[in-house]
PDB file of C-alpha atoms in Angstrom:
ATOM      1  CA  UNK A   1      25.948 -12.344  11.311  1.00 92.00           C
ATOM      2  CA  UNK A   2      22.193 -11.787  10.931  1.00 96.00           C
ATOM      3  CA  UNK A   3      21.520  -8.242   9.711  1.00 96.00           C
ATOM      4  CA  UNK A   4      17.768  -8.378   9.144  1.00 96.00           C
ATOM      5  CA  UNK A   5      14.739 -10.543   9.926  1.00 97.00           C
ATOM      6  CA  UNK A   6      11.339 -10.368   8.192  1.00 97.00           C
ATOM      7  CA  UNK A   7       8.098 -12.102   9.205  1.00 97.00           C
ATOM      8  CA  UNK A   8       5.294 -12.715   6.706  1.00 96.00           C
ATOM      9  CA  UNK A   9       1.860 -14.378   6.654  1.00 96.00           C
ATOM     10  CA  UNK A  10       3.127 -17.820   5.600  1.00 95.00           C
ATOM     11  CA  UNK A  11       6.897 -17.603   5.977  1.00 97.00           C
ATOM     12  CA  UNK A  12       9.815 -15.774   7.516  1.00 98.00           C
ATOM     13  CA  UNK A  13      13.212 -14.728   6.170  1.00 98.00           C
ATOM     14  CA  UNK A  14      16.580 -13.613   7.458  1.00 98.00           C
ATOM     15  CA  UNK A  15      19.517 -11.863   5.829  1.00 97.00           C
ATOM     16  CA  UNK A  16      22.861 -13.257   6.969  1.00 96.00           C
ATOM     17  CA  UNK A  17      26.220 -11.656   6.181  1.00 95.00           C
ATOM     18  CA  UNK A  18      29.122 -14.022   5.796  1.00 92.00           C
ATOM     19  CA  UNK A  19      32.635 -13.324   7.091  1.00 91.00           C
ATOM     20  CA  UNK A  20      33.671 -12.410   3.543  1.00 90.00           C
ATOM     21  CA  UNK A  21      30.988  -9.702   3.442  1.00 90.00           C
ATOM     22  CA  UNK A  22      28.593 -11.492   1.065  1.00 93.00           C
ATOM     23  CA  UNK A  23      24.904 -11.578   1.979  1.00 95.00           C
ATOM     24  CA  UNK A  24      22.691 -14.645   1.946  1.00 95.00           C
ATOM     25  CA  UNK A  25      18.897 -14.814   2.126  1.00 96.00           C
ATOM     26  CA  UNK A  26      17.432 -17.632   4.192  1.00 97.00           C
ATOM     27  CA  UNK A  27      13.781 -18.608   4.560  1.00 97.00           C
ATOM     28  CA  UNK A  28      11.455 -21.018   6.287  1.00 97.00           C
ATOM     29  CA  UNK A  29       7.752 -21.766   6.173  1.00 97.00           C
ATOM     30  CA  UNK A  30       5.894 -21.652   2.854  1.00 95.00           C
ATOM     31  CA  UNK A  31       7.819 -19.305   0.557  1.00 96.00           C
ATOM     32  CA  UNK A  32       5.732 -18.965  -2.618  1.00 94.00           C
ATOM     33  CA  UNK A  33       7.807 -19.095  -5.777  1.00 93.00           C
ATOM     34  CA  UNK A  34      10.720 -20.874  -4.048  1.00 95.00           C
ATOM     35  CA  UNK A  35       9.323 -24.098  -2.614  1.00 92.00           C
ATOM     36  CA  UNK A  36       5.962 -25.773  -3.150  1.00 87.00           C
ATOM     37  CA  UNK A  37       5.889 -27.107   0.381  1.00 92.00           C
ATOM     38  CA  UNK A  38       6.665 -25.593   3.760  1.00 94.00           C
ATOM     39  CA  UNK A  39      10.155 -25.750   5.223  1.00 96.00           C
ATOM     40  CA  UNK A  40      10.219 -26.426   8.955  1.00 96.00           C
ATOM     41  CA  UNK A  41      13.797 -25.210   9.323  1.00 97.00           C
ATOM     42  CA  UNK A  42      15.784 -22.380   7.656  1.00 96.00           C
ATOM     43  CA  UNK A  43      16.944 -23.085   4.108  1.00 96.00           C
ATOM     44  CA  UNK A  44      19.136 -20.886   1.946  1.00 96.00           C
ATOM     45  CA  UNK A  45      17.146 -19.117  -0.782  1.00 95.00           C
ATOM     46  CA  UNK A  46      20.028 -17.341  -2.476  1.00 92.00           C
ATOM     47  CA  UNK A  47      23.655 -16.503  -1.955  1.00 88.00           C
ATOM     48  CA  UNK A  48      27.014 -16.256  -3.688  1.00 82.00           C
ATOM     49  CA  UNK A  49      27.566 -19.967  -3.186  1.00 82.00           C
ATOM     50  CA  UNK A  50      24.585 -22.258  -3.448  1.00 81.00           C
ATOM     51  CA  UNK A  51      20.948 -21.808  -2.546  1.00 87.00           C
ATOM     52  CA  UNK A  52      17.575 -22.543  -4.110  1.00 88.00           C
ATOM     53  CA  UNK A  53      18.153 -19.750  -6.640  1.00 85.00           C
ATOM     54  CA  UNK A  54      21.169 -19.361  -8.922  1.00 84.00           C
ATOM     55  CA  UNK A  55      22.169 -15.688  -9.001  1.00 87.00           C
ATOM     56  CA  UNK A  56      24.177 -16.294 -12.156  1.00 81.00           C
ATOM     57  CA  UNK A  57      21.015 -17.444 -13.921  1.00 82.00           C
ATOM     58  CA  UNK A  58      18.812 -14.772 -12.346  1.00 85.00           C
ATOM     59  CA  UNK A  59      21.073 -11.916 -13.449  1.00 83.00           C
ATOM     60  CA  UNK A  60      22.362 -13.688 -16.575  1.00 81.00           C
ATOM     61  CA  UNK A  61      25.949 -13.517 -15.342  1.00 75.00           C
ATOM     62  CA  UNK A  62      28.786 -15.440 -16.919  1.00 70.00           C
ATOM     63  CA  UNK A  63      31.070 -15.102 -13.868  1.00 66.00           C
ATOM     64  CA  UNK A  64      31.381 -18.389 -11.964  1.00 68.00           C
ATOM     65  CA  UNK A  65      32.219 -16.563  -8.701  1.00 72.00           C
ATOM     66  CA  UNK A  66      30.397 -13.507  -7.352  1.00 81.00           C
ATOM     67  CA  UNK A  67      32.524 -10.917  -5.576  1.00 83.00           C
ATOM     68  CA  UNK A  68      29.691  -8.918  -4.039  1.00 89.00           C
ATOM     69  CA  UNK A  69      26.146  -9.823  -2.981  1.00 92.00           C
ATOM     70  CA  UNK A  70      24.046  -7.426  -0.916  1.00 94.00           C
ATOM     71  CA  UNK A  71      20.425  -7.903   0.106  1.00 96.00           C
ATOM     72  CA  UNK A  72      19.323  -4.264   0.452  1.00 96.00           C
ATOM     73  CA  UNK A  73      15.655  -4.769   1.359  1.00 97.00           C
ATOM     74  CA  UNK A  74      13.051  -7.546   1.674  1.00 98.00           C
ATOM     75  CA  UNK A  75       9.260  -7.533   1.932  1.00 98.00           C
ATOM     76  CA  UNK A  76       6.823 -10.442   2.276  1.00 98.00           C
ATOM     77  CA  UNK A  77       3.126 -10.328   1.307  1.00 97.00           C
ATOM     78  CA  UNK A  78       0.421 -13.000   1.386  1.00 94.00           C
ATOM     79  CA  UNK A  79       1.651 -14.937  -1.650  1.00 94.00           C
ATOM     80  CA  UNK A  80       4.481 -12.898  -3.183  1.00 96.00           C
ATOM     81  CA  UNK A  81       7.758 -11.317  -2.114  1.00 97.00           C
ATOM     82  CA  UNK A  82      10.062  -8.494  -3.182  1.00 98.00           C
ATOM     83  CA  UNK A  83      13.830  -8.481  -2.683  1.00 97.00           C
ATOM     84  CA  UNK A  84      16.125  -5.560  -3.509  1.00 97.00           C
ATOM     85  CA  UNK A  85      19.397  -7.162  -4.533  1.00 95.00           C
ATOM     86  CA  UNK A  86      22.805  -5.856  -5.621  1.00 94.00           C
ATOM     87  CA  UNK A  87      25.325  -8.200  -7.242  1.00 91.00           C
ATOM     88  CA  UNK A  88      28.958  -7.375  -8.069  1.00 87.00           C
ATOM     89  CA  UNK A  89      28.498  -3.729  -6.950  1.00 86.00           C
ATOM     90  CA  UNK A  90      25.888  -3.145  -9.636  1.00 89.00           C
ATOM     91  CA  UNK A  91      22.846  -0.922  -9.097  1.00 93.00           C
ATOM     92  CA  UNK A  92      20.316  -2.758  -6.873  1.00 95.00           C
ATOM     93  CA  UNK A  93      17.531  -4.480  -8.782  1.00 95.00           C
ATOM     94  CA  UNK A  94      14.020  -5.372  -7.639  1.00 97.00           C
ATOM     95  CA  UNK A  95      13.435  -9.118  -7.715  1.00 96.00           C
ATOM     96  CA  UNK A  96       9.873 -10.445  -7.403  1.00 96.00           C
ATOM     97  CA  UNK A  97       8.577 -13.984  -6.924  1.00 95.00           C
ATOM     98  CA  UNK A  98       5.428 -15.832  -5.949  1.00 94.00           C
ATOM     99  CA  UNK A  99       1.862 -15.334  -7.168  1.00 92.00           C
ATOM    100  CA  UNK A 100       1.259 -12.995 -10.115  1.00 91.00           C
ATOM    101  CA  UNK A 101      -2.371 -12.328  -9.156  1.00 89.00           C
ATOM    102  CA  UNK A 102      -3.538  -8.786 -10.003  1.00 90.00           C
ATOM    103  CA  UNK A 103      -0.126  -8.119 -11.555  1.00 91.00           C
ATOM    104  CA  UNK A 104       1.506  -7.787  -8.125  1.00 94.00           C
ATOM    105  CA  UNK A 105       4.879  -9.014  -9.461  1.00 95.00           C
ATOM    106  CA  UNK A 106       5.105  -6.047 -11.828  1.00 94.00           C
ATOM    107  CA  UNK A 107       6.277  -8.125 -14.774  1.00 90.00           C
ATOM    108  CA  UNK A 108       3.406  -7.211 -17.100  1.00 85.00           C
ATOM    109  CA  UNK A 109       1.969  -9.854 -19.384  1.00 63.00           C
ATOM    110  CA  UNK A 110       2.095 -13.130 -17.460  1.00 57.00           C
ATOM    111  CA  UNK A 111       1.673 -15.176 -20.638  1.00 49.00           C
ATOM    112  CA  UNK A 112       4.846 -13.644 -22.079  1.00 51.00           C
ATOM    113  CA  UNK A 113       6.732 -14.394 -18.889  1.00 51.00           C
ATOM    114  CA  UNK A 114       5.459 -17.947 -18.828  1.00 54.00           C
ATOM    115  CA  UNK A 115       7.280 -18.445 -22.119  1.00 57.00           C
ATOM    116  CA  UNK A 116      10.350 -16.673 -20.728  1.00 56.00           C
ATOM    117  CA  UNK A 117      10.316 -18.961 -17.713  1.00 57.00           C
ATOM    118  CA  UNK A 118      10.245 -22.056 -19.902  1.00 63.00           C
ATOM    119  CA  UNK A 119      13.205 -20.746 -21.899  1.00 62.00           C
ATOM    120  CA  UNK A 120      15.213 -20.019 -18.766  1.00 58.00           C
ATOM    121  CA  UNK A 121      14.508 -23.469 -17.393  1.00 59.00           C
ATOM    122  CA  UNK A 122      15.742 -25.022 -20.635  1.00 61.00           C
ATOM    123  CA  UNK A 123      18.864 -22.831 -20.835  1.00 55.00           C
ATOM    124  CA  UNK A 124      20.060 -22.487 -17.258  1.00 50.00           C
ATOM    125  CA  UNK A 125      18.066 -24.720 -14.994  1.00 45.00           C
ATOM    126  CA  UNK A 126      18.829 -22.799 -11.813  1.00 41.00           C
ATOM    127  CA  UNK A 127      15.458 -21.130 -11.266  1.00 39.00           C
ATOM    128  CA  UNK A 128      12.942 -23.960 -11.285  1.00 39.00           C
ATOM    129  CA  UNK A 129      10.300 -24.486  -8.712  1.00 37.00           C
ATOM    130  CA  UNK A 130      10.427 -27.866  -7.065  1.00 33.00           C
ATOM    131  CA  UNK A 131       7.595 -29.772  -8.616  1.00 30.00           C
ATOM    132  CA  UNK A 132       7.028 -27.983 -11.886  1.00 33.00           C
ATOM    133  CA  UNK A 133       6.858 -24.203 -11.755  1.00 40.00           C
ATOM    134  CA  UNK A 134       3.510 -22.803 -12.836  1.00 38.00           C
ATOM    135  CA  UNK A 135       0.307 -23.532 -10.964  1.00 38.00           C
ATOM    136  CA  UNK A 136      -1.586 -25.163 -13.833  1.00 34.00           C
ATOM    137  CA  UNK A 137      -4.932 -25.020 -12.031  1.00 35.00           C
ATOM    138  CA  UNK A 138      -4.835 -21.219 -12.059  1.00 41.00           C
ATOM    139  CA  UNK A 139      -3.208 -20.520 -15.410  1.00 39.00           C
ATOM    140  CA  UNK A 140      -6.492 -19.465 -16.994  1.00 35.00           C
ATOM    141  CA  UNK A 141      -7.177 -16.992 -14.196  1.00 44.00           C
ATOM    142  CA  UNK A 142      -3.883 -15.136 -14.542  1.00 56.00           C
ATOM    143  CA  UNK A 143      -2.723 -16.378 -11.153  1.00 72.00           C
ATOM    144  CA  UNK A 144       0.599 -18.057 -11.823  1.00 84.00           C
ATOM    145  CA  UNK A 145       3.506 -18.710  -9.505  1.00 89.00           C
ATOM    146  CA  UNK A 146       6.923 -17.486 -10.600  1.00 90.00           C
ATOM    147  CA  UNK A 147      10.417 -18.025  -9.258  1.00 90.00           C
ATOM    148  CA  UNK A 148      12.551 -14.893  -8.674  1.00 92.00           C
ATOM    149  CA  UNK A 149      12.650 -12.608 -11.689  1.00 91.00           C
ATOM    150  CA  UNK A 150      13.977  -9.064 -12.103  1.00 93.00           C
ATOM    151  CA  UNK A 151      11.288  -6.406 -12.717  1.00 95.00           C
ATOM    152  CA  UNK A 152      12.456  -4.938 -16.056  1.00 92.00           C
ATOM    153  CA  UNK A 153      10.931  -1.461 -15.799  1.00 95.00           C
ATOM    154  CA  UNK A 154      12.671  -0.727 -12.469  1.00 96.00           C
ATOM    155  CA  UNK A 155      16.177  -1.736 -13.520  1.00 94.00           C
ATOM    156  CA  UNK A 156      17.500   1.841 -13.935  1.00 93.00           C
ATOM    157  CA  UNK A 157      15.280   3.611 -11.383  1.00 96.00           C
ATOM    158  CA  UNK A 158      17.829   3.576  -8.514  1.00 96.00           C
ATOM    159  CA  UNK A 159      15.378   1.865  -6.170  1.00 97.00           C
ATOM    160  CA  UNK A 160      16.333   1.857  -2.480  1.00 97.00           C
ATOM    161  CA  UNK A 161      13.144   0.583  -0.774  1.00 97.00           C
ATOM    162  CA  UNK A 162      10.529  -2.073  -1.525  1.00 98.00           C
ATOM    163  CA  UNK A 163       7.330  -3.105   0.225  1.00 98.00           C
ATOM    164  CA  UNK A 164       4.376  -5.356  -0.582  1.00 97.00           C
ATOM    165  CA  UNK A 165       1.144  -6.437   1.082  1.00 96.00           C
ATOM    166  CA  UNK A 166      -1.919  -8.342  -0.044  1.00 93.00           C
ATOM    167  CA  UNK A 167      -1.801  -8.212  -3.854  1.00 93.00           C
ATOM    168  CA  UNK A 168      -0.059  -4.880  -4.418  1.00 95.00           C
ATOM    169  CA  UNK A 169       3.511  -3.621  -4.257  1.00 97.00           C
ATOM    170  CA  UNK A 170       5.455  -0.365  -4.043  1.00 98.00           C
ATOM    171  CA  UNK A 171       9.061   0.658  -4.552  1.00 98.00           C
ATOM    172  CA  UNK A 172      10.812   3.954  -3.940  1.00 97.00           C
ATOM    173  CA  UNK A 173      14.078   5.719  -4.665  1.00 96.00           C
ATOM    174  CA  UNK A 174      15.878   7.674  -1.975  1.00 94.00           C
ATOM    175  CA  UNK A 175      17.914   9.320  -4.748  1.00 94.00           C
ATOM    176  CA  UNK A 176      15.179  10.625  -7.048  1.00 93.00           C
ATOM    177  CA  UNK A 177      12.225  10.729  -4.655  1.00 92.00           C
ATOM    178  CA  UNK A 178      10.148   8.677  -7.063  1.00 95.00           C
ATOM    179  CA  UNK A 179       7.659   6.078  -5.815  1.00 97.00           C
ATOM    180  CA  UNK A 180       6.215   3.334  -8.015  1.00 97.00           C
ATOM    181  CA  UNK A 181       3.119   1.214  -7.374  1.00 97.00           C
ATOM    182  CA  UNK A 182       1.540  -1.788  -9.064  1.00 96.00           C
ATOM    183  CA  UNK A 183      -0.886  -4.634  -8.444  1.00 94.00           C
ATOM    184  CA  UNK A 184      -4.472  -4.544  -7.168  1.00 91.00           C
ATOM    185  CA  UNK A 185      -5.845  -0.991  -7.350  1.00 89.00           C
ATOM    186  CA  UNK A 186      -8.938  -1.341  -5.119  1.00 88.00           C
ATOM    187  CA  UNK A 187      -9.559   1.221  -2.346  1.00 89.00           C
ATOM    188  CA  UNK A 188      -7.054   3.638  -3.872  1.00 89.00           C
ATOM    189  CA  UNK A 189      -4.185   1.618  -2.415  1.00 91.00           C
ATOM    190  CA  UNK A 190      -1.863   2.387  -5.342  1.00 93.00           C
ATOM    191  CA  UNK A 191      -2.189   6.150  -4.897  1.00 90.00           C
ATOM    192  CA  UNK A 192      -2.612   6.677  -8.640  1.00 86.00           C
ATOM    193  CA  UNK A 193      -6.000   8.381  -8.541  1.00 80.00           C
ATOM    194  CA  UNK A 194      -9.337   6.872  -9.613  1.00 77.00           C
ATOM    195  CA  UNK A 195      -8.773   3.518 -11.352  1.00 69.00           C
ATOM    196  CA  UNK A 196     -11.055   4.475 -14.280  1.00 72.00           C
ATOM    197  CA  UNK A 197     -12.306   0.942 -14.626  1.00 72.00           C
ATOM    198  CA  UNK A 198      -8.904  -0.725 -14.241  1.00 79.00           C
ATOM    199  CA  UNK A 199      -8.769  -3.450 -11.637  1.00 85.00           C
ATOM    200  CA  UNK A 200      -4.976  -3.529 -11.470  1.00 89.00           C
ATOM    201  CA  UNK A 201      -1.679  -2.199 -12.789  1.00 91.00           C
ATOM    202  CA  UNK A 202       0.544  -5.042 -13.987  1.00 92.00           C
ATOM    203  CA  UNK A 203       3.713  -2.944 -14.305  1.00 94.00           C
ATOM    204  CA  UNK A 204       5.083  -0.248 -11.973  1.00 96.00           C
ATOM    205  CA  UNK A 205       3.530   3.210 -12.400  1.00 95.00           C
ATOM    206  CA  UNK A 206       5.083   6.372 -10.937  1.00 95.00           C
ATOM    207  CA  UNK A 207       3.063   8.278  -8.357  1.00 93.00           C
ATOM    208  CA  UNK A 208       2.765  12.082  -8.620  1.00 86.00           C
ATOM    209  CA  UNK A 209       5.691  13.884  -6.952  1.00 85.00           C
ATOM    210  CA  UNK A 210       5.316  14.443  -3.211  1.00 81.00           C
ATOM    211  CA  UNK A 211       5.016  18.195  -3.674  1.00 78.00           C
ATOM    212  CA  UNK A 212       2.018  19.974  -2.070  1.00 75.00           C
ATOM    213  CA  UNK A 213       1.575  22.184  -5.146  1.00 78.00           C
ATOM    214  CA  UNK A 214       1.565  19.192  -7.505  1.00 74.00           C
ATOM    215  CA  UNK A 215      -0.809  17.254  -5.254  1.00 72.00           C
ATOM    216  CA  UNK A 216      -3.140  20.265  -5.070  1.00 77.00           C
ATOM    217  CA  UNK A 217      -3.114  20.536  -8.856  1.00 78.00           C
ATOM    218  CA  UNK A 218      -3.980  16.844  -9.133  1.00 73.00           C
ATOM    219  CA  UNK A 219      -6.871  17.278  -6.687  1.00 74.00           C
ATOM    220  CA  UNK A 220      -8.144  20.339  -8.564  1.00 80.00           C
ATOM    221  CA  UNK A 221      -8.115  18.474 -11.871  1.00 78.00           C
ATOM    222  CA  UNK A 222      -9.982  15.585 -10.291  1.00 73.00           C
ATOM    223  CA  UNK A 223     -12.579  17.904  -8.749  1.00 77.00           C
ATOM    224  CA  UNK A 224     -13.101  19.623 -12.099  1.00 78.00           C
ATOM    225  CA  UNK A 225     -13.512  16.247 -13.777  1.00 72.00           C
ATOM    226  CA  UNK A 226     -16.051  15.146 -11.170  1.00 71.00           C
ATOM    227  CA  UNK A 227     -17.926  18.448 -11.526  1.00 76.00           C
ATOM    228  CA  UNK A 228     -18.268  17.958 -15.272  1.00 75.00           C
ATOM    229  CA  UNK A 229     -19.707  14.502 -14.741  1.00 67.00           C
ATOM    230  CA  UNK A 230     -22.216  15.750 -12.191  1.00 67.00           C
ATOM    231  CA  UNK A 231     -23.121  19.021 -13.957  1.00 63.00           C
ATOM    232  CA  UNK A 232     -26.501  18.836 -15.695  1.00 53.00           C
ATOM    233  CA  UNK A 233     -26.250  22.283 -17.316  1.00 52.00           C
ATOM    234  CA  UNK A 234     -26.079  22.437 -21.081  1.00 48.00           C
ATOM    235  CA  UNK A 235     -23.030  24.090 -22.654  1.00 50.00           C
ATOM    236  CA  UNK A 236     -23.534  27.296 -24.638  1.00 53.00           C
ATOM    237  CA  UNK A 237     -24.704  26.583 -28.167  1.00 51.00           C
ATOM    238  CA  UNK A 238     -26.393  23.300 -27.239  1.00 51.00           C
ATOM    239  CA  UNK A 239     -30.055  23.372 -28.319  1.00 48.00           C
ATOM    240  CA  UNK A 240     -31.100  20.338 -26.319  1.00 46.00           C
ATOM    241  CA  UNK A 241     -33.201  22.371 -23.863  1.00 47.00           C
ATOM    242  CA  UNK A 242     -33.407  25.569 -25.888  1.00 46.00           C
ATOM    243  CA  UNK A 243     -36.881  27.117 -25.581  1.00 47.00           C
ATOM    244  CA  UNK A 244     -36.286  29.887 -28.151  1.00 48.00           C
ATOM    245  CA  UNK A 245     -38.435  28.091 -30.724  1.00 48.00           C
ATOM    246  CA  UNK A 246     -41.364  28.006 -28.298  1.00 48.00           C
ATOM    247  CA  UNK A 247     -41.415  31.732 -27.490  1.00 50.00           C
ATOM    248  CA  UNK A 248     -44.307  32.440 -29.918  1.00 50.00           C
ATOM    249  CA  UNK A 249     -46.491  29.564 -28.818  1.00 46.00           C
ATOM    250  CA  UNK A 250     -49.589  30.454 -26.766  1.00 50.00           C
ATOM    251  CA  UNK A 251     -49.499  29.739 -23.067  1.00 53.00           C
ATOM    252  CA  UNK A 252     -51.440  26.681 -21.967  1.00 49.00           C
ATOM    253  CA  UNK A 253     -53.921  27.189 -19.166  1.00 53.00           C
ATOM    254  CA  UNK A 254     -53.351  24.090 -17.059  1.00 49.00           C
ATOM    255  CA  UNK A 255     -56.415  24.867 -14.917  1.00 54.00           C
ATOM    256  CA  UNK A 256     -58.772  23.961 -17.770  1.00 51.00           C
ATOM    257  CA  UNK A 257     -59.857  20.308 -17.892  1.00 52.00           C
ATOM    258  CA  UNK A 258     -58.496  18.114 -20.665  1.00 49.00           C
ATOM    259  CA  UNK A 259     -60.921  17.052 -23.389  1.00 47.00           C
ATOM    260  CA  UNK A 260     -62.200  13.574 -22.851  1.00 48.00           C
ATOM    261  CA  UNK A 261     -60.248  10.989 -24.776  1.00 46.00           C
ATOM    262  CA  UNK A 262     -56.994  12.903 -24.423  1.00 39.00           C
ATOM    263  CA  UNK A 263     -54.783  10.588 -22.469  1.00 43.00           C
ATOM    264  CA  UNK A 264     -57.555   9.245 -20.263  1.00 44.00           C
ATOM    265  CA  UNK A 265     -60.695   7.169 -20.537  1.00 44.00           C
ATOM    266  CA  UNK A 266     -64.014   8.888 -21.178  1.00 43.00           C
ATOM    267  CA  UNK A 267     -66.952   8.627 -18.803  1.00 40.00           C
TER     268      UNK A 267
END
């Protein structure tokens, strides 16, 4: 039974529920972080039994058989994906895979995770990319391709929704009302206020609460900050433009001609 279908820029996915109630995620096209070539027919990405991804390795489970697998939400961006996944009735976890450009996977330091990926490939072997894993041509630019990995900072946030587009991502909790954003921060797309020189957030950051009073306070603080930057007045006590020392100087009659040789050539 197909319970959900998702179309993305380079691939599509479907969530299928088996007769035993366990969900499976299927995909076709070019799924970044799963296959390095396009699939012209549906292939299983993950499930309780088989698939391109081993759930036991992904969640570090010692159980050979999974009793519960639920795909709660899926989102597909240009080159990365988010999947909200619950295994063995545990709290759903946000799983990200694909390109790490602009920190859109939310895993923080990509160099650290490159080492983690190597370790997992040595230990478990179930989460390799066909053909090698990391895109070596883009390593130096921070644009690496990762197989599915759990976003650590969202593990206990009771996430119920995920969405991603371009090179940024968001996740929200229907229990706490919290919304988290990460990735490319251009055009205010993360909703975190002025970027203050930061091009991206590489780990999830909580947005201000969706309370009109809180939002108004945030706006007021921002307006005050902008006013200080634009204000050319000198604070009290600053002697930068203080004319007190010049009060006893004689007034200069600007109508009188300057003596020759004072700032201009003589004639």
